[in-house]
Structures are given as structure tokens and as C-alpha cells.
Coordinates of C-alpha atoms in Angstrom, one line a residue:
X374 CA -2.0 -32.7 32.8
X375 CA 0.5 -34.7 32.0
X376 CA -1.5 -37.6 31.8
X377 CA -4.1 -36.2 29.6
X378 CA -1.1 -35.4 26.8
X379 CA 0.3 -39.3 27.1
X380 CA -3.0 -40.7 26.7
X381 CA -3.7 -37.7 23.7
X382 CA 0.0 -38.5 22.3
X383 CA -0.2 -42.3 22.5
X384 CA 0.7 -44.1 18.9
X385 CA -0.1 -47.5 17.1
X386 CA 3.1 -49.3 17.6
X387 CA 2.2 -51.8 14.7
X388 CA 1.4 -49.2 12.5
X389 CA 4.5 -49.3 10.0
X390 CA 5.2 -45.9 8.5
X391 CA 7.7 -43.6 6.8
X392 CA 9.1 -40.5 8.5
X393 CA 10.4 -37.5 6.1
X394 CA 10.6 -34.3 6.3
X395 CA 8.3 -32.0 5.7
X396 CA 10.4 -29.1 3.6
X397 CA 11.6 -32.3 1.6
X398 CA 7.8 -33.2 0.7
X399 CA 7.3 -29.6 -0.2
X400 CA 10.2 -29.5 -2.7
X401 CA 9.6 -32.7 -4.0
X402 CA 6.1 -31.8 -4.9
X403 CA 7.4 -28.5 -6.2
X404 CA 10.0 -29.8 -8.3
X405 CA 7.2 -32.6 -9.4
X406 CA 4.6 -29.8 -10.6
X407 CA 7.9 -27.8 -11.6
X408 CA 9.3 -30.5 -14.7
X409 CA 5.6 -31.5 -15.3
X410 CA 5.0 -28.0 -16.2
X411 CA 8.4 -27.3 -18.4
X412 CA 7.7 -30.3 -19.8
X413 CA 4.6 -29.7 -21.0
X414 CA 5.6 -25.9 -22.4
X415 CA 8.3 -27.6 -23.9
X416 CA 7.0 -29.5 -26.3
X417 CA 4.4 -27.1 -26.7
X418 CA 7.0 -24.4 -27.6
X419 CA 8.8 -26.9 -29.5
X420 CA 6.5 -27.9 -31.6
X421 CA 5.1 -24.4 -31.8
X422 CA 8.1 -23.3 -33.4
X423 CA 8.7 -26.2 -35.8
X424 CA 5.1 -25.7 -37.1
X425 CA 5.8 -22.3 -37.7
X426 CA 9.2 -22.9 -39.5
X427 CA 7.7 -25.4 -41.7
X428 CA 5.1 -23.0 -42.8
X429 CA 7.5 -20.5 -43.4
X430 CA 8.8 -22.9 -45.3
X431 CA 6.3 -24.0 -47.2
X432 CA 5.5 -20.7 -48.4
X433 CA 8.7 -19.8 -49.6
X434 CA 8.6 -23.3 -51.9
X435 CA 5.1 -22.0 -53.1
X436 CA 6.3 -18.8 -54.3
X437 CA 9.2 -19.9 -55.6
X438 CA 7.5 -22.6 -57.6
X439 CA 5.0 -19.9 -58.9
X440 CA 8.0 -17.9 -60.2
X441 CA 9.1 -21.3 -61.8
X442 CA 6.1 -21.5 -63.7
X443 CA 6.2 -18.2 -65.0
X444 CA 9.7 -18.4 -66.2
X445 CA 8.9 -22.0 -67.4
X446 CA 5.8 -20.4 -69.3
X447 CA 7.7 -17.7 -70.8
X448 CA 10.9 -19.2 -71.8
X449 CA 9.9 -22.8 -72.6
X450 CA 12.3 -24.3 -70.3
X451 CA 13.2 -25.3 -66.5
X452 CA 15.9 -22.1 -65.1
X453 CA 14.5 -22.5 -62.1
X454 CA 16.9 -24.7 -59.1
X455 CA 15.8 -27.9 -58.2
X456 CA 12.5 -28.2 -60.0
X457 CA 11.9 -31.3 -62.4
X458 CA 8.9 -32.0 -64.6
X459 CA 6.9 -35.4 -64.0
X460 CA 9.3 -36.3 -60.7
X461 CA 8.5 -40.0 -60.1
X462 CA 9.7 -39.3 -56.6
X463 CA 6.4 -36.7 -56.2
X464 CA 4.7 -37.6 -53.4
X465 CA 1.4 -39.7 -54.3
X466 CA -0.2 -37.5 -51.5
X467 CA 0.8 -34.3 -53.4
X468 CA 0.3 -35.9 -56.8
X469 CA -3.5 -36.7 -56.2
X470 CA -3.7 -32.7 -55.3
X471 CA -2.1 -31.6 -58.6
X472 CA -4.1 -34.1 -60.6
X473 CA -7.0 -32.6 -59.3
X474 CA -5.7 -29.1 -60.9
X475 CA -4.8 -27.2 -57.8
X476 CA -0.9 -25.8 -56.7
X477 CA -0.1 -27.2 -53.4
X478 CA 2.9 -28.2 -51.3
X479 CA 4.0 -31.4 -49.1
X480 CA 5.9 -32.2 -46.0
X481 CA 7.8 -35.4 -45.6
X482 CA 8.7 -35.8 -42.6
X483 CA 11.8 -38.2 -42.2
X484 CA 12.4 -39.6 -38.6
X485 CA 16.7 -39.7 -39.6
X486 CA 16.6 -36.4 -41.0
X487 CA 15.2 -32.8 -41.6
X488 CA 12.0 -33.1 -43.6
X489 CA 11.5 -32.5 -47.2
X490 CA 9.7 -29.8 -48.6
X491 CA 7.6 -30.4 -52.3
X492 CA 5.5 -27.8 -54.3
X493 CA 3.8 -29.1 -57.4
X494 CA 1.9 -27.4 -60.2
X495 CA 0.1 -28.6 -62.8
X496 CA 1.0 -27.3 -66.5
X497 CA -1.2 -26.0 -69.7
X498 CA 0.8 -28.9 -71.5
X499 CA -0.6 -31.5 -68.6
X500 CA 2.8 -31.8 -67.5
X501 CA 3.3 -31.2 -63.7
X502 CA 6.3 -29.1 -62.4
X503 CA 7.7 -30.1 -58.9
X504 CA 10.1 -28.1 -56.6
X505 CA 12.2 -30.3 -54.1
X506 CA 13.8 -28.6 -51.3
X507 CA 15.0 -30.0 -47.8
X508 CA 14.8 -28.1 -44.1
X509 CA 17.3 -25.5 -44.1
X510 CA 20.5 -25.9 -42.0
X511 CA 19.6 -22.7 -40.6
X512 CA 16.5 -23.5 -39.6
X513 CA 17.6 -26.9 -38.0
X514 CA 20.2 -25.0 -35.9
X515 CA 17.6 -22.6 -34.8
X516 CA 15.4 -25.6 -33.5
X517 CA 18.0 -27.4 -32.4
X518 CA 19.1 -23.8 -30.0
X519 CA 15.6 -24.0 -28.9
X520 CA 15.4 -27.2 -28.0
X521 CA 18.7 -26.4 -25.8
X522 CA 17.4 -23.2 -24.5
X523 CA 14.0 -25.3 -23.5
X524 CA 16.5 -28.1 -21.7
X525 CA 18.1 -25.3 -19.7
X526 CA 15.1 -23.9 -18.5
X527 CA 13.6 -26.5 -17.8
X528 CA 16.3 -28.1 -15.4
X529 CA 16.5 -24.2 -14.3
X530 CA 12.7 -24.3 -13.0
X531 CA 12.9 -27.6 -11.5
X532 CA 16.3 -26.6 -9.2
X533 CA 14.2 -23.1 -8.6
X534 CA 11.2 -24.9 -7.4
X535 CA 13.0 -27.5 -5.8
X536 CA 15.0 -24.4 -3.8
X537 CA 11.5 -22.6 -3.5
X538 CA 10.6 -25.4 -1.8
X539 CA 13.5 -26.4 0.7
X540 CA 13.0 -22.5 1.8
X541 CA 9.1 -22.6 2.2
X542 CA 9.0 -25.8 3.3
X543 CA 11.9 -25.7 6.1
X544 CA 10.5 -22.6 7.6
X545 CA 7.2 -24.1 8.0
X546 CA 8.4 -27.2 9.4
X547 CA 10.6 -24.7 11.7
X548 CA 7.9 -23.6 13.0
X549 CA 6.2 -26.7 13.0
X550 CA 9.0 -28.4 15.4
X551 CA 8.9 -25.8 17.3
X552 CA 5.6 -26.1 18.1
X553 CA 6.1 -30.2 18.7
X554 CA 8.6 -28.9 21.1
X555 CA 6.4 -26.4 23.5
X556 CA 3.4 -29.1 23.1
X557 CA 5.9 -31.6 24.6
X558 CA 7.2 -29.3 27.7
X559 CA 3.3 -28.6 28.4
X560 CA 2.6 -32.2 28.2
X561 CA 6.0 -32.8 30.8
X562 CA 3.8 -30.2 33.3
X563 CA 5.0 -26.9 32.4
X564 CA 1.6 -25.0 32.2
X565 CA 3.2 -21.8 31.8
X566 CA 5.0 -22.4 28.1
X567 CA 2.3 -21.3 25.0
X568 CA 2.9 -22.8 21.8
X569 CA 1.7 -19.7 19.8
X570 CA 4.7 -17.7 21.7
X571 CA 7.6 -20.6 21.0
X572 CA 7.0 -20.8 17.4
X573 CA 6.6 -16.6 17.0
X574 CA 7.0 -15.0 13.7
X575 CA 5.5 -12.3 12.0
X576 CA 3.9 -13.9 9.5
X577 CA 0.5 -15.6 10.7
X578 CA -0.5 -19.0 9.0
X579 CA -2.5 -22.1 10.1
X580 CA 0.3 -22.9 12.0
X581 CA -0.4 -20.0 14.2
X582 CA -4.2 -21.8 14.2
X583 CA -3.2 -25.1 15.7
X584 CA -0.7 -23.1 18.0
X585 CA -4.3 -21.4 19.3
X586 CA -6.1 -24.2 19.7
X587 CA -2.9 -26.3 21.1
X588 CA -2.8 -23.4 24.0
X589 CA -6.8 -23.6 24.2
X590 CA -6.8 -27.1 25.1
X591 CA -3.6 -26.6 27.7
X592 CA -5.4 -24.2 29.6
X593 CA -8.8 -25.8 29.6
X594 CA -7.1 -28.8 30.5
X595 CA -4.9 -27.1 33.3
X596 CA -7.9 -25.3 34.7
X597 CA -9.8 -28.8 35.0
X598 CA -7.0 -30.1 36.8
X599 CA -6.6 -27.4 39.1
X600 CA -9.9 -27.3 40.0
X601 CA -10.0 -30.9 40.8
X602 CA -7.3 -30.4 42.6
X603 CA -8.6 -28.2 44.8
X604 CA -11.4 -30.2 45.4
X605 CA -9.9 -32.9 46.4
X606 CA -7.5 -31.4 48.7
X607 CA -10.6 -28.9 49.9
X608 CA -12.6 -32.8 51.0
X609 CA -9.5 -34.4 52.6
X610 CA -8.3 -31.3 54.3
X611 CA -12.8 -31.4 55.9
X612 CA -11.9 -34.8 56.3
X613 CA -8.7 -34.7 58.5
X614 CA -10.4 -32.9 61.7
X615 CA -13.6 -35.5 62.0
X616 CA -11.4 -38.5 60.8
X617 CA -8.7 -37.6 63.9
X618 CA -11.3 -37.1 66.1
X619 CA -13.1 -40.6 65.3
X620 CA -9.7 -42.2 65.6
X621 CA -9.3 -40.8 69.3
X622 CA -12.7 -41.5 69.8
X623 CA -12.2 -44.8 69.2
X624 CA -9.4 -45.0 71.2
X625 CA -11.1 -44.4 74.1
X626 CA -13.5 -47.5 73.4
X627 CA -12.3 -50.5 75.5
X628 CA -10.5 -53.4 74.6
X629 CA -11.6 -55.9 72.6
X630 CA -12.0 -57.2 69.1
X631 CA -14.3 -54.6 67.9
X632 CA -12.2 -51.9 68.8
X633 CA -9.4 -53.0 67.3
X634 CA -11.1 -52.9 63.9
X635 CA -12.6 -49.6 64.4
X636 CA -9.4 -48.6 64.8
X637 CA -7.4 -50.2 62.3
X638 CA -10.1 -48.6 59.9
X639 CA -9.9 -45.3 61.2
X640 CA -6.4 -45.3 61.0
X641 CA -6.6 -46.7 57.4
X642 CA -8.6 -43.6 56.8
X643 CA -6.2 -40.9 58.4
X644 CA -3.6 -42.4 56.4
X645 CA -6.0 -42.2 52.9
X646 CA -6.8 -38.5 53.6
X647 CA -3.0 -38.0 54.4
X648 CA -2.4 -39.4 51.0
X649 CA -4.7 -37.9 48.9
X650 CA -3.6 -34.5 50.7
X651 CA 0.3 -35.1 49.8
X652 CA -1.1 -35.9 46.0
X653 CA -3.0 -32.7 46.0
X654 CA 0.1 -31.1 47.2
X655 CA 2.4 -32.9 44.5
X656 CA 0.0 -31.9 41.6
X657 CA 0.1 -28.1 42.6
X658 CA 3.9 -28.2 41.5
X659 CA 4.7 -26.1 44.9
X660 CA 6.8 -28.3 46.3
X661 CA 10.4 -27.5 47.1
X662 CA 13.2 -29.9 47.9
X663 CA 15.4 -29.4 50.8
X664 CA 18.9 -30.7 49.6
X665 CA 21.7 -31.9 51.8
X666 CA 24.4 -34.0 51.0
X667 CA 24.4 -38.2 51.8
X668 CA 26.3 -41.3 51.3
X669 CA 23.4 -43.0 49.5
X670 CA 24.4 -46.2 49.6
X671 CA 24.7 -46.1 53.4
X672 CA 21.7 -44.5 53.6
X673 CA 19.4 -46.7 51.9
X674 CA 21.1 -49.3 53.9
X675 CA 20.1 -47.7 57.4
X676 CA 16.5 -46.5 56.7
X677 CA 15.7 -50.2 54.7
X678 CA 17.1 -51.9 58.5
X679 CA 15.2 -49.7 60.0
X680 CA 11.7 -50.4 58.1
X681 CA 12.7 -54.2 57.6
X682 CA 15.6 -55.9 58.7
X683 CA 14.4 -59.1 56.7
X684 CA 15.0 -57.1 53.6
X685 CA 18.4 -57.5 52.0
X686 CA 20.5 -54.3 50.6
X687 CA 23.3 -54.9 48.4
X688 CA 25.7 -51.7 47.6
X689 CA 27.5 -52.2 44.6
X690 CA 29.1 -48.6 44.1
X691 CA 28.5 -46.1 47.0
X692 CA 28.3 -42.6 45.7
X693 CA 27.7 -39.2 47.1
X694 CA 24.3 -37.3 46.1
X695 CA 22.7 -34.3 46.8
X696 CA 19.0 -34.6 47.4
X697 CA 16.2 -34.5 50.1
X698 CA 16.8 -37.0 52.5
X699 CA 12.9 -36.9 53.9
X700 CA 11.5 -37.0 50.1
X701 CA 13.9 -40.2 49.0
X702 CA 12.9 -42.1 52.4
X703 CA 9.4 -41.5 51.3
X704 CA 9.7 -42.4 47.5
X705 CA 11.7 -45.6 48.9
X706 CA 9.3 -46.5 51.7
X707 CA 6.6 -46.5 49.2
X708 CA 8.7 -48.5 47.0
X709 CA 9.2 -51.0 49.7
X710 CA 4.7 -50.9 50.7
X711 CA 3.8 -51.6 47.4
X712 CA 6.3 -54.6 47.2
X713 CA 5.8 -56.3 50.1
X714 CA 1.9 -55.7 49.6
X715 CA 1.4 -56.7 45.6
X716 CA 4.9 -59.0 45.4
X717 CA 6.1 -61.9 46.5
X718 CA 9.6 -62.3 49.0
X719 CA 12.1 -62.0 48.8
X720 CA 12.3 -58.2 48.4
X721 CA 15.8 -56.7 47.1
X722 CA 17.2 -53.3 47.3
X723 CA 20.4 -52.8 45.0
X724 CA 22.5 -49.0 45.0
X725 CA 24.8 -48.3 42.2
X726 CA 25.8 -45.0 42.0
X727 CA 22.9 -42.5 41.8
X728 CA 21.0 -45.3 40.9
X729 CA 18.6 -47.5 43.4
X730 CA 16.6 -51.0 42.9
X731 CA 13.4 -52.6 44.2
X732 CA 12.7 -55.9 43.6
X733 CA 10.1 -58.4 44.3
X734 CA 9.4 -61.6 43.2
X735 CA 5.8 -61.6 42.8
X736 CA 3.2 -61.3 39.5
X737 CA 5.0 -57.6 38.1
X738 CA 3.1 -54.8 37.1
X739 CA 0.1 -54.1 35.2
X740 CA 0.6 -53.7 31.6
X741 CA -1.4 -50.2 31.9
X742 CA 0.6 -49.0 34.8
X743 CA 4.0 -50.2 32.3
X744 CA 2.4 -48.2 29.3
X745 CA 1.1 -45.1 31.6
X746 CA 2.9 -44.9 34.8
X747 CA 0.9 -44.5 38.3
X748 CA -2.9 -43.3 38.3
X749 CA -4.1 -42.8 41.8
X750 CA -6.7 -45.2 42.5
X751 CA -5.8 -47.5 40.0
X752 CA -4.4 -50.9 41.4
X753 CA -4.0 -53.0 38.6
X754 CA -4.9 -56.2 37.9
X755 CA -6.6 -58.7 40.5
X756 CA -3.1 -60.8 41.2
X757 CA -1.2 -57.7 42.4
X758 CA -4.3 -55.1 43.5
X759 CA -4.8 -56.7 47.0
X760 CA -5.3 -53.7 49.0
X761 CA -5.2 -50.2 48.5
X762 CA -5.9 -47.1 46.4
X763 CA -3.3 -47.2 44.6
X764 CA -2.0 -43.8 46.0
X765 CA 1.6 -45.0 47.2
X766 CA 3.6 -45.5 43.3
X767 CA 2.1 -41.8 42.7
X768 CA 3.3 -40.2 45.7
X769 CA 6.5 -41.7 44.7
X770 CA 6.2 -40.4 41.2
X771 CA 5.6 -37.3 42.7
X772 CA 8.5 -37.3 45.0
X773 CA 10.7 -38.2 42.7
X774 CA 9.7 -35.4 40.1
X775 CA 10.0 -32.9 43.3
X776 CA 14.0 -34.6 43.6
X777 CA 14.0 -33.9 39.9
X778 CA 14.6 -37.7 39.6
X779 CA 13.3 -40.4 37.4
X780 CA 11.4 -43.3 38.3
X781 CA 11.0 -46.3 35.8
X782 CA 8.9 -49.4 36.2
X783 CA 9.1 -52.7 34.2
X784 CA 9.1 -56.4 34.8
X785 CA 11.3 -59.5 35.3
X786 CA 10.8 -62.5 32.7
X787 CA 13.0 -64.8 31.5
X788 CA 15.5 -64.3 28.8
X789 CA 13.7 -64.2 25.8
X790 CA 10.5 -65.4 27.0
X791 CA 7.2 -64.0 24.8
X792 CA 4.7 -61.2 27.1
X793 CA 2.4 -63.8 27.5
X794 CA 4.4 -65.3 29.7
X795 CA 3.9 -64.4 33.3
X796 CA 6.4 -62.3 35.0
X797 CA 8.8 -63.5 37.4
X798 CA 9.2 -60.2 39.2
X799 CA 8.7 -56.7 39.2
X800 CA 11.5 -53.8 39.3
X801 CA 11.2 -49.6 40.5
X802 CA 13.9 -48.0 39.4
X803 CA 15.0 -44.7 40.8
X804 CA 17.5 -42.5 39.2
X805 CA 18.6 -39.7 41.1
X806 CA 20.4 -36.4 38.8
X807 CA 24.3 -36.1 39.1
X808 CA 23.2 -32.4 39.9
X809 CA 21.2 -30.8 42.7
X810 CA 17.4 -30.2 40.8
X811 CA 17.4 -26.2 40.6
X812 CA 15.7 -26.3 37.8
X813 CA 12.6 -27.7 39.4
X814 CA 13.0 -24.6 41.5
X815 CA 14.0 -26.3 44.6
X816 CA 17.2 -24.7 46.9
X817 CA 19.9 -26.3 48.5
X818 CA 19.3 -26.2 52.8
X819 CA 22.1 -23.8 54.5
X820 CA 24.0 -25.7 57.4

């Protein structure tokens, strides 16, 4: 499975893009929509309320003009504040209205100061009596309080929304990494963690839907597996009982060339159904380590003599590991095979510390088995397939996941050298844990 989740997970390195978080986006959009919106009522309150002010206004210059006229009328003469007859500073606007015989008043608005207020009515003795009045104070400091009391709500909303936002939007992204976080332990092979039950809550969301469907595909995915599994370890486990009897068989042919390759072909195919068996094995996550206690250094150096002697081992740092002697001789023998069968001498083993080197000298790895890892059956490219099934670098991946080690792959070029030119080598790279692997449920052998 967890090649299905790489292959699923795999990204466009040249795409460039911007990380951020997700409660950040939330409140930014919140406190976006938040000062868009006080914005808006502000000036719509503010204006509002100046309309309104300036009609109250208005109306008080028309009835007090009217009382003008009447005292004006009655007496003969102007006892009335502020009111002139004939005002050449009457606004020609306002003028044209009285000329035309009607009452009527005028705002002037002045962008340096409160507006003015008029009111103008025309006389019986075809003079025209005008009433000048400014904005009150009052009514300036009233708007200007408003205007205040709009600022400070305004920047009120927008922190409230922006807060609104962090709180939403951090628990959803919460939940959110959580999720990232039990999708990338099933991708690593443990089928039993569910992404619906890591992220948990109460509160159901589409979060909870692509938890669903996250698990859905896990267990689809891990039945398909396991049934392959099965029915590939159910054909070599047929296999092993005719393909040992068809080796001895053809033991018992006599000597000659055509024996010979009947039995280096049989023998080819007992060690395939070995193989694919010991895959089927690794895949079922049942193995167990049996963990003992070794020099490593001196025991890479004794089993690589004893494989090769023409193969040299350099110890830089000997160290003291706990791990499963029979598994590491098998992740290193494989090691070795695919080196001396796809490379190039001369072949180098190097142990520092927990830490142990393969290298060859030949074409280098695949670029797919780089990007992926092993595939079984998968040999690579034509330079370094020669023969095979491409079985051996996934045992060893399998091992080393059983040792709870890690095993790495790259290639050799020269310093600063672009990809396209060609390798100079390829390197395995084994690194062994500085603890014994319990957590991969494997138990420590009593003496």
C-alpha cells in the first residue's frame, strides 16, 4: 500500500507555489468581508445622519424665516437675527426659486467648513428677505462623535472577525493536519490507523467526509493488496513442491551440457519461487526480528570475506548494534547481487557506526527506482537490468523495514555535474536504529 499512497502523493517539483495556513486564509478573508462591510454601513450611516441633520436644519431656517416675514409684515422692519433684504450674497440657485415666487431654502456645502444654510422669501413690496445661518456646533460635534463611534466599530468588527476567524479557521485546519497526519502513517503501512478516528470531534463537517472516503480507499486498497498477496504466495507455495521435484529430477539426468542448463534453470526457478515467497511474507507485515547483539563492523567484514574475498571492506568507526544477524546478512547479500550483477568493479563496502555502504562503479540506478524505491519485477533501465526480476532491492527493503532500518539509494556523479550526465556509480545505504526496533513489534532473542 505504501506504494499506491507515493505514487497518489507524488507532487510537481516545478510547480512554484505559496504555503499558508489555512486559519490565516480564513481570517484574512473574514477581516476582508469584515471592513468591506463597516465600510460600507459607514458611510451609509454617515451620510444617513448628515442628511437628516441638514433637513432638520433646513426646516428650522424655514420656519424661522416665515416668522420673519410676519414680524417684517406687521412691523415694517427686519427684528428678526441674521436676515437681510436683497443679500447680494443669495445664492443664484436660491434666487431663481424666489424669483419665481415660491419660499425655499439652500445648502452650501463648503469643503473647509460646516455648510451654510439660506431661506429666502419673496416680499408684497418685490423685495426678497433671506435668512443666513451656518451648521450648528452642536450638530458638527454630534457628526463628528459619529463618525468616531463608526471608526471604533469598525476596527472593532474587523479584529472580531479577524479573531472569528483564527478560532474557526485553526480548528478546522486542526483537524485538517490531523488528518494529513493518519493519511501519512497509512501511506507508511499502518493499515490499522482510520483517519475519521484521529481527527475525532463531535462536530461532523466535510472534513469528516474526506476522513470517510480517505479510510474507504485505505481499505479497498489494503484488501487488494492482501488479496494479491495471497495469491501470489498461494502460486509459489504450488510451485515449490513440482519446481523441487524437477530440480532433483534433473539431477538424476546424466552429465553433459544439456543437463547442466536444465539445471541451472531449475535452480533459477527454486530461487524465484523462494523469492517471491519471502516478498509475500514481507508484505504480510508478520515478520519478527530476532535481535542479538554484534560488532558490526566486524561482522560485515567476516560475512562480505566469506561471499567475496575480492570485495574490499573499509571500517571507519566500529560500533555495537542490536539487530538480526540473519535479516542484515540477507539485506547485505542482496546488496552485494545486485552490484556485482547491474554494476561495474570494483565493489566497496564502508561501516561507520550504525551506518553501512555499497558501492559499485557501474551506470547507477534508474531514475524511477531513485524517485520510487524497489518494485518487484521492475529492473530498470536496459544498461543495469541484465538479469533478473528485480526481486533482490525489495527483499532488502523489506528486511530492512522488518530491522526497523532505513535503506536509501542514490547515485555517484561528479561534483556539480548536470543529471544528464551519466552516473559514475551507484550507492545502498543502510541505516540501522541506535535502538532495538520494538516498535515494529519484533522482541529481543533470550540467551
Amino acid at each position: 500500500m505504501r506504494g499506491y499512497f507515493r505514487r497518489l502523493a507524488a507532487t510537481h517539483p516545478g510547480r512554484a507555489s505559496i504555503r499558508t495556513g489555512l486559519k490565516w486564509k480564513l481570517s484574512a478573508a473574514i477581516a476582508l468581508v469584515g471592513a468591506l462591510v463597516a465600510i460600507v454601513l459607514s458611510l451609509v450611516v454617515h451620510n444617513a445622519a448628515r442628511v437628516s441633520m441638514l433637513d432638520n436644519a433646513r426646516d428650522l431656517a424655514d420656519e424661522r424665516i416665515m416668522i420673519a416675514q410676519r414680524n417684517y409684515e406687521l412691523s415694517g422692519r427686519l427684528n428678526f437675527p441674521n436676515t437681510k433684504l436683497d443679500d447680494p450674497d443669495l445664492p443664484a440657485a436660491l434666487r431663481d426659486k424666489v424669483e419665481e415666487g415660491r419660499r425655499a431654502t439652500y445648502v452650501a456645502d463648503r469643503p473647509d467648513r460646516a455648510p451654510d444654510i439660506w431661506a429666502a422669501v419673496p416680499l408684497k413690496n418685490g423685495h426678497v428677505m433671506s435668512l443666513h445661518s451656518g451648521f450648528t456646533d452642536r450638530s458638527s460635534d454630534i457628526l463628528k462623535d459619529l463618525d468616531q463611534a463608526l471608526v471604533i466599530g469598525s476596527i472593532a468588527v474587523v479584529l472580531g472577525g479577524s479573531a472569528l476567524g483564527v478560532l474557526i479557521g485553526g480548528q478546522l485546519s486542526r483537524r485538517l493536519r490531523k488528518a494529513a497526519a493518519a493519511a501519512h502513517e497509512v501511506a507508511g503501512g499502518k493499515a490499522d490507523v482510520r483517519v475519521r478516528d484521529a481527527i475525532g470531534g463531535l462536530v461532523q463537517d466535510e472534513t469528516d467526509d474526506l476522513a470517510r472516503a480517505v479510510d474507504a480507499m485505505a481499505d479497498t486498497l489494503q484488501q487488494r493488496l492482501e488479496a494479491e498477496r495471497r495469491v501470489t504466495a498461494d502460486i509459489a507455495h504450488e510451485l515449490r513442491t513440482p519446481v523441487t521435484g524437477l530440480l532433483t529430477a534433473a539431477e538424476l539426468l546424466p552429465p553433459g551440457r544439456p543437463t547442466e542448463l536444465v539445471l541451472d534453470r531449475a535452480k533459477a526457478m527454486r530461487t524465484l519461487v523462494e523469492d517471491v515467497l519471502e516478498v509475500a511474507r514481507l508484505d504480510g507485515a508478520s515478520e519478527r526480528a530476532e535481535l542479538q547483539d554484534i560488532m558490526l563492523g566486524e561482522f560485515v567484514a567476516r560475512r562480505v570475506a566469506a561471499k567475496d574475498p575480492d570485495i574490499e571492506v573499509r571500517v571507519v568507526h566500529e560500533s555495537e548494534v542490536t539487530t538480526d544477524p540473519r535479516r542484515l546478512e540477507r539485506v547485505l547479500f542482496n546488496l552485494l547481487a545486485n552490484a556485482a550483477r547491474h554494476g561495474k568493479p570494483p565493489i566497496e563496502v564502508t561501516v561507520e557506526g550504525r551506518v553501512i555502504r555499497v558501492r559499485d562503479h557501474g551506470p547507477g540506478f534508474p531514475e524511477d527506482l531513485l524517485a520510487d524505491g524497489p518494485s518487484r519485477f521492475r529492473t530498470g533501465r536496459s544498461d543495469r537490468s541484465g538479469a533478473g526480476h528485480g526481486l533482490g532491492l525489495t527483499i532488502a527493503a523489506g528486511q530492512a523495514r522488518v530491522l526497523g532500518a532505513r535503506l536509501t539509494f542514490r547515485n555517484v556523479r561528479p561534483m556539480g555535474a548536470p543529471e544528464h550526465i551519466p552516473a559514475e556509480g551507484a550507492v545502498a545505504v543502510l541505516w540501522l536504529p541506535e535502538h532495538a526496533p520494538t516498535n515494529t513489534g519484533s522482541y529481543p532473542m533470550l540467551p
